[in-house]
CSV table of C-alpha atoms in Angstrom, one decimal:
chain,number,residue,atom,x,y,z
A,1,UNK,CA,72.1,30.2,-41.9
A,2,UNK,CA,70.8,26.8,-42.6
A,3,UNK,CA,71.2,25.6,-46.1
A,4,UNK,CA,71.5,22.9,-48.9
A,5,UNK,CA,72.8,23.7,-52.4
A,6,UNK,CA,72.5,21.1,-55.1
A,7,UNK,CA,74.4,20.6,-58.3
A,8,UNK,CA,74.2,20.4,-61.0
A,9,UNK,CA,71.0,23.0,-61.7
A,10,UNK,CA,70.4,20.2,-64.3
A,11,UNK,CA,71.5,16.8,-66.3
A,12,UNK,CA,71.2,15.5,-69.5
A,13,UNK,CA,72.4,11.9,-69.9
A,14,UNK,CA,71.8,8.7,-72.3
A,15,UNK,CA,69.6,6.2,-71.5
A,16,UNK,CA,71.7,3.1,-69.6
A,17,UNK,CA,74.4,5.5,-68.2
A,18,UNK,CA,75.1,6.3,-64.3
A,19,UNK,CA,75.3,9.4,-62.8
A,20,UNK,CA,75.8,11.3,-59.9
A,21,UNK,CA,74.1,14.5,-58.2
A,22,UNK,CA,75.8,16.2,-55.5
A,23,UNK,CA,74.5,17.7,-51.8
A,24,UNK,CA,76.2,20.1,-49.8
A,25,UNK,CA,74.4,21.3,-46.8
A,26,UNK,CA,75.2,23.6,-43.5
A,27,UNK,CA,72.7,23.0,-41.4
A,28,UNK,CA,72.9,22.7,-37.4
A,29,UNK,CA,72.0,20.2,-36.0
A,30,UNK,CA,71.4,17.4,-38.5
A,31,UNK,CA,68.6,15.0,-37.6
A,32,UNK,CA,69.1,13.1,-41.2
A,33,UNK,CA,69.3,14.0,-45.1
A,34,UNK,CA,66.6,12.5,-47.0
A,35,UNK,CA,66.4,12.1,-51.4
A,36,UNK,CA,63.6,12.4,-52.9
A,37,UNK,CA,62.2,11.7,-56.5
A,38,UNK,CA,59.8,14.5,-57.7
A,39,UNK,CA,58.2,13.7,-61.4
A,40,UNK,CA,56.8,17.3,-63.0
A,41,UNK,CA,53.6,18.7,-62.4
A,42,UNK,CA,53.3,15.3,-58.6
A,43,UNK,CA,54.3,15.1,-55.3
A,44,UNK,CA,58.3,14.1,-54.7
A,45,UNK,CA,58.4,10.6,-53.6
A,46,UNK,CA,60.7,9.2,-50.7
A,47,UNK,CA,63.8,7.2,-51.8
A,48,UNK,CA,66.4,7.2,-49.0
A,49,UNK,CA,66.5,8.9,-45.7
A,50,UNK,CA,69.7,8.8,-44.0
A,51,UNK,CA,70.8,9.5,-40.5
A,52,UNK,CA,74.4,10.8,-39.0
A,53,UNK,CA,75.9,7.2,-38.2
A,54,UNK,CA,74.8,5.8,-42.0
A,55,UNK,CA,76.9,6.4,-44.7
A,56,UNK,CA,75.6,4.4,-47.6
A,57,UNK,CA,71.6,3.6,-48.3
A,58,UNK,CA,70.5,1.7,-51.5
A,59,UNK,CA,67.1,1.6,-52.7
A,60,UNK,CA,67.0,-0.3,-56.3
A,61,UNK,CA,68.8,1.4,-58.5
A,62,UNK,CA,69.5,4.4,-56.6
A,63,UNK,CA,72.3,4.6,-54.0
A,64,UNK,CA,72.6,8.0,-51.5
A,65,UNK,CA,75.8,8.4,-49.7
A,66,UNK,CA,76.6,10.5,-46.5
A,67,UNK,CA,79.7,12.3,-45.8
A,68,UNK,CA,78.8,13.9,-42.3
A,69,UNK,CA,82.7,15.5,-41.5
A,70,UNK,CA,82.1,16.9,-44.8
A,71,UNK,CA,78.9,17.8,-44.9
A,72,UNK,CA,78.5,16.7,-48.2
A,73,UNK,CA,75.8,13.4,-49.9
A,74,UNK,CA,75.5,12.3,-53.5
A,75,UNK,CA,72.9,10.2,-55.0
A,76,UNK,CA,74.3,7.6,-57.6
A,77,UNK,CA,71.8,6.3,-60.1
A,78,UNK,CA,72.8,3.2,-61.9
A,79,UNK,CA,71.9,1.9,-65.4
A,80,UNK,CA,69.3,5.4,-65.9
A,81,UNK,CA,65.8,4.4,-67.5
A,82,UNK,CA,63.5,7.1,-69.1
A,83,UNK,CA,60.8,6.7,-66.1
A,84,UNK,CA,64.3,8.6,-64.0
A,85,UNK,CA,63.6,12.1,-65.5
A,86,UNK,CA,62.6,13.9,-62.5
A,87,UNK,CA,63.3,16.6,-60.5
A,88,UNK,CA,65.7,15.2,-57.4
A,89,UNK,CA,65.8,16.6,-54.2
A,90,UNK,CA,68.0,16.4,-50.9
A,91,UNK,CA,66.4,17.8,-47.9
A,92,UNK,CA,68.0,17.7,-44.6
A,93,UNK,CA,66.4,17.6,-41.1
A,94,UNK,CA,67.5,20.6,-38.7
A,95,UNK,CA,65.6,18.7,-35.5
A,96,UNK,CA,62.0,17.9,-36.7
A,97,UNK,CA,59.9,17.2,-39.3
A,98,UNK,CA,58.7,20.8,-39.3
A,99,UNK,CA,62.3,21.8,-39.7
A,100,UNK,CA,63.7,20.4,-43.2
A,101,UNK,CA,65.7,22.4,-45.3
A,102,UNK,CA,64.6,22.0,-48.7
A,103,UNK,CA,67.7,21.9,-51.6
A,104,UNK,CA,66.2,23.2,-55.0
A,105,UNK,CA,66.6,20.3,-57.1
A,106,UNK,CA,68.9,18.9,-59.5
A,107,UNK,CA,66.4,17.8,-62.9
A,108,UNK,CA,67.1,15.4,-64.3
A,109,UNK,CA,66.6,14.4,-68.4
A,110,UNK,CA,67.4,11.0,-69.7
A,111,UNK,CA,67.4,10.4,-73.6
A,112,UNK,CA,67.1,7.4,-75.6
B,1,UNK,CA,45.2,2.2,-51.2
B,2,UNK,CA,46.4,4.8,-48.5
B,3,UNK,CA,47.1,8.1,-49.2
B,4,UNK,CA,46.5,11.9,-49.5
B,5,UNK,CA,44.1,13.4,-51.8
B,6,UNK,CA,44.9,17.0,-52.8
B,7,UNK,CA,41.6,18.9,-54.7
B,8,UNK,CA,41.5,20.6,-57.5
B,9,UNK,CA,44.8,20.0,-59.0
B,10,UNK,CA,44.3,23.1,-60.9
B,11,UNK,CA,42.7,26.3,-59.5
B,12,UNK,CA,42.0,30.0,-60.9
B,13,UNK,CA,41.9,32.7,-58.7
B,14,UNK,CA,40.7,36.0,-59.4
B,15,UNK,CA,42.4,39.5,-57.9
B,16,UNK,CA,40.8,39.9,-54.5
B,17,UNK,CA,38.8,36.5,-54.5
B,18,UNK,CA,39.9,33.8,-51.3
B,19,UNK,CA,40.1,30.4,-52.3
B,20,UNK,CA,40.3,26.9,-50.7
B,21,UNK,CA,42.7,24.0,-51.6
B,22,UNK,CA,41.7,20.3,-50.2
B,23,UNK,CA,43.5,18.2,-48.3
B,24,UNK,CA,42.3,14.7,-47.4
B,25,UNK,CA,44.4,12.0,-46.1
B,26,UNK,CA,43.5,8.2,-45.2
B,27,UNK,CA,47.0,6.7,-43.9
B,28,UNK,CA,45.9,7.6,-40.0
B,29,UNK,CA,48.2,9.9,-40.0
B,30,UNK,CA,48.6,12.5,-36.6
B,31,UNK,CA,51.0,15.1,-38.4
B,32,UNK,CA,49.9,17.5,-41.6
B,33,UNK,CA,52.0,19.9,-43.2
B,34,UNK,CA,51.3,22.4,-46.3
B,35,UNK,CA,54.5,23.4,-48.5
B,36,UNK,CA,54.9,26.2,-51.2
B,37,UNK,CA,57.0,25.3,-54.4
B,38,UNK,CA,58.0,27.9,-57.0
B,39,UNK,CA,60.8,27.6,-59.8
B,40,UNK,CA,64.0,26.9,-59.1
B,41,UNK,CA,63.6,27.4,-54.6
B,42,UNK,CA,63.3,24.8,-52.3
B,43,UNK,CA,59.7,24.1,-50.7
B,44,UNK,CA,59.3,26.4,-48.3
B,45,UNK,CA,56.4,25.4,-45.3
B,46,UNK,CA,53.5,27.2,-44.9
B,47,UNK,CA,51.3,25.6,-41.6
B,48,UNK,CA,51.9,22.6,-40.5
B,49,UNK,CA,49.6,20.9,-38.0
B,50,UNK,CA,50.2,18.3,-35.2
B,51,UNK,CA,47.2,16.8,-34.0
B,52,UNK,CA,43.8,17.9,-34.3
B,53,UNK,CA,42.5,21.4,-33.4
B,54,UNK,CA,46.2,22.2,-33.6
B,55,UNK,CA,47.9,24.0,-36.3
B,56,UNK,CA,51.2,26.5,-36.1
B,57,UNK,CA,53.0,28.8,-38.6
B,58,UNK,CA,55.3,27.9,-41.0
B,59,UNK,CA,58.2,30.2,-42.6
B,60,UNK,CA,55.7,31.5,-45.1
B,61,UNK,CA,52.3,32.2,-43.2
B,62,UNK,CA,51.1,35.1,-44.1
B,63,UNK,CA,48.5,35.4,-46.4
B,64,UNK,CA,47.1,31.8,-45.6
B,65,UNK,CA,45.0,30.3,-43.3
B,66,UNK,CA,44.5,26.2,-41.9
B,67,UNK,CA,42.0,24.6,-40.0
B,68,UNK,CA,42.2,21.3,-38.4
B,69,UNK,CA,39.0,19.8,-37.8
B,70,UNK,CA,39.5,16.6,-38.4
B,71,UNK,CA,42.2,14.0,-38.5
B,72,UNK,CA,42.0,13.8,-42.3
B,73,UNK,CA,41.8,16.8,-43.3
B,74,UNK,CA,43.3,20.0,-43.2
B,75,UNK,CA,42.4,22.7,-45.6
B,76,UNK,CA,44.6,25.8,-47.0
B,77,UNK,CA,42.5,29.0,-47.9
B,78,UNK,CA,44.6,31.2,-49.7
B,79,UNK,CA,43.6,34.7,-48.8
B,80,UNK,CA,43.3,38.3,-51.0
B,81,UNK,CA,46.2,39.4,-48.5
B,82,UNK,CA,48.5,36.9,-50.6
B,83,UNK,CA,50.0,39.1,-52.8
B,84,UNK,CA,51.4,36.4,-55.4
B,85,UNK,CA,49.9,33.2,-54.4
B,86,UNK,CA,50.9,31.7,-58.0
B,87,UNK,CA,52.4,28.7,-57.1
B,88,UNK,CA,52.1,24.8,-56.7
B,89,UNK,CA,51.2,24.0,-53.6
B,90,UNK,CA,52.0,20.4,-51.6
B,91,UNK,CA,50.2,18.7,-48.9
B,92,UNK,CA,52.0,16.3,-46.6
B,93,UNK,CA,51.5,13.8,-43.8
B,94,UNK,CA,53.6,12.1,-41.6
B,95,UNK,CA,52.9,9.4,-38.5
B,96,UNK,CA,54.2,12.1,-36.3
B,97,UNK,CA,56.7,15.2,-36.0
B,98,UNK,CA,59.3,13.2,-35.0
B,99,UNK,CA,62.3,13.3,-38.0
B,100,UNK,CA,62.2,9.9,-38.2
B,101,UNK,CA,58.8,9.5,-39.5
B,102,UNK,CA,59.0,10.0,-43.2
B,103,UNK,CA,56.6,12.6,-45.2
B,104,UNK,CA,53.9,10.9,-47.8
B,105,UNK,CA,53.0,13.8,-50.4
B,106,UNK,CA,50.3,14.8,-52.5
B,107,UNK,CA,49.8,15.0,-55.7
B,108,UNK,CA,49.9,18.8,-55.6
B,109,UNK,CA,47.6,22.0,-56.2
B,110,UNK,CA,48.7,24.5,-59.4
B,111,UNK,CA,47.1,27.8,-58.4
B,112,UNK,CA,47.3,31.0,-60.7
B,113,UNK,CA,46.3,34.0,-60.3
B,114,UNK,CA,44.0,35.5,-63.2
């Protein structure tokens, strides 16, 4: 069965501090695995989409990596701001774009 | 600006009442898509549509309708037959079906039941 798990469920970090939310996914076959921002109560926003040959996109301060042997990505967030408390979520292509599998979201807080 | 206009973004429905969620969507865009989102699941797809006149089932259909009339638009009636329609629901477009062609959401519809 095609899935993608996230973790944590949810964060809670300081204002100015990195972290790091994990992706594991089984799904067959992988077209790519995409990141996306999702702010409460809108529509999630792109940030990276990543295909099976790329192992590292930046976009600011966000930074997605791909471990395709391992089936495994992580998104890396640098220097956090209080505009990064969202909702994040991987989603991962099984062939087309009427076949993503949709993770459940890792939400994130930042405090000051 | 381009981009896709979801209408009302909140929505009341009665027991036994249909009701219609707007879509609209100026980027030119050939492939339409209506997701599901509930707490703590992933967003599950509904109807997507590739072209016009077009439309095919999602995971979740039932209870739901589409029409594709027009290029920029594609409207969800949520039908009595949906048992628990309470639920934020997402609109999406992309340049074509194609993985490769990234998704541009609304800004969502928050429907509950009454």
């Amino acid at each position: 069965k095609n899935q993608v798990e996230q973790s944590p469920q949810s964060l809670i970090i300081l204002e100015g501090k990195n972290c790091t939310l994990q992706c594991n996914y089984t799904v067959s076959p992988f077209s790519n695995l995409r990141w996306y921002k999702q702010d409460t109560g809108r529509g999630p926003v792109s940030l990276t989409i990543m295909t099976f040959s790329e192992n590292t996109k930046s976009n600011g301060r966000y930074t997605a990596t791909l471990d395709a042997d391992t089936k495994q990505s992580s998104l890396h967030i640098t220097a956090s701001q209080l505009s990064d408390s969202a909702s994040y979520i991987c989603v991962v292509s099984a062939g087309s774009n009427y076949q993503l599998i949709w993770g459940a979201g890792t939400k994130l807080i930042i405090k000051p | 600006d381009g981009g896709i206009t979801q209408s009302p973004k909140y929505l009341f429905r009665k027991e036994g009442q249909n009701v219609t969620l707007s879509c609209e969507q100026n980027l030119n865009h050939d492939a339409m898509y209506w997701y599901r989102q509930d707490p703590g699941q992933g967003l599950r797809l509904i109807y997507y549509s590739q072209i016009v006149n077009d439309f095919q089932k999602g995971d979740i259909a039932e209870g739901y309708s589409v029409s594709r009339e027009k290029k920029e638009s594609f409207p969800l009636t949520v039908t009595s037959a949906q048992k628990n329609p309470t639920a934020f629901y997402l609109c999406a477009s992309s340049a074509g079906t194609d993985s490769n062609y990234g998704y541009t959401f609304g800004s969502g519809t928050r429907l509950t039941v009454v």
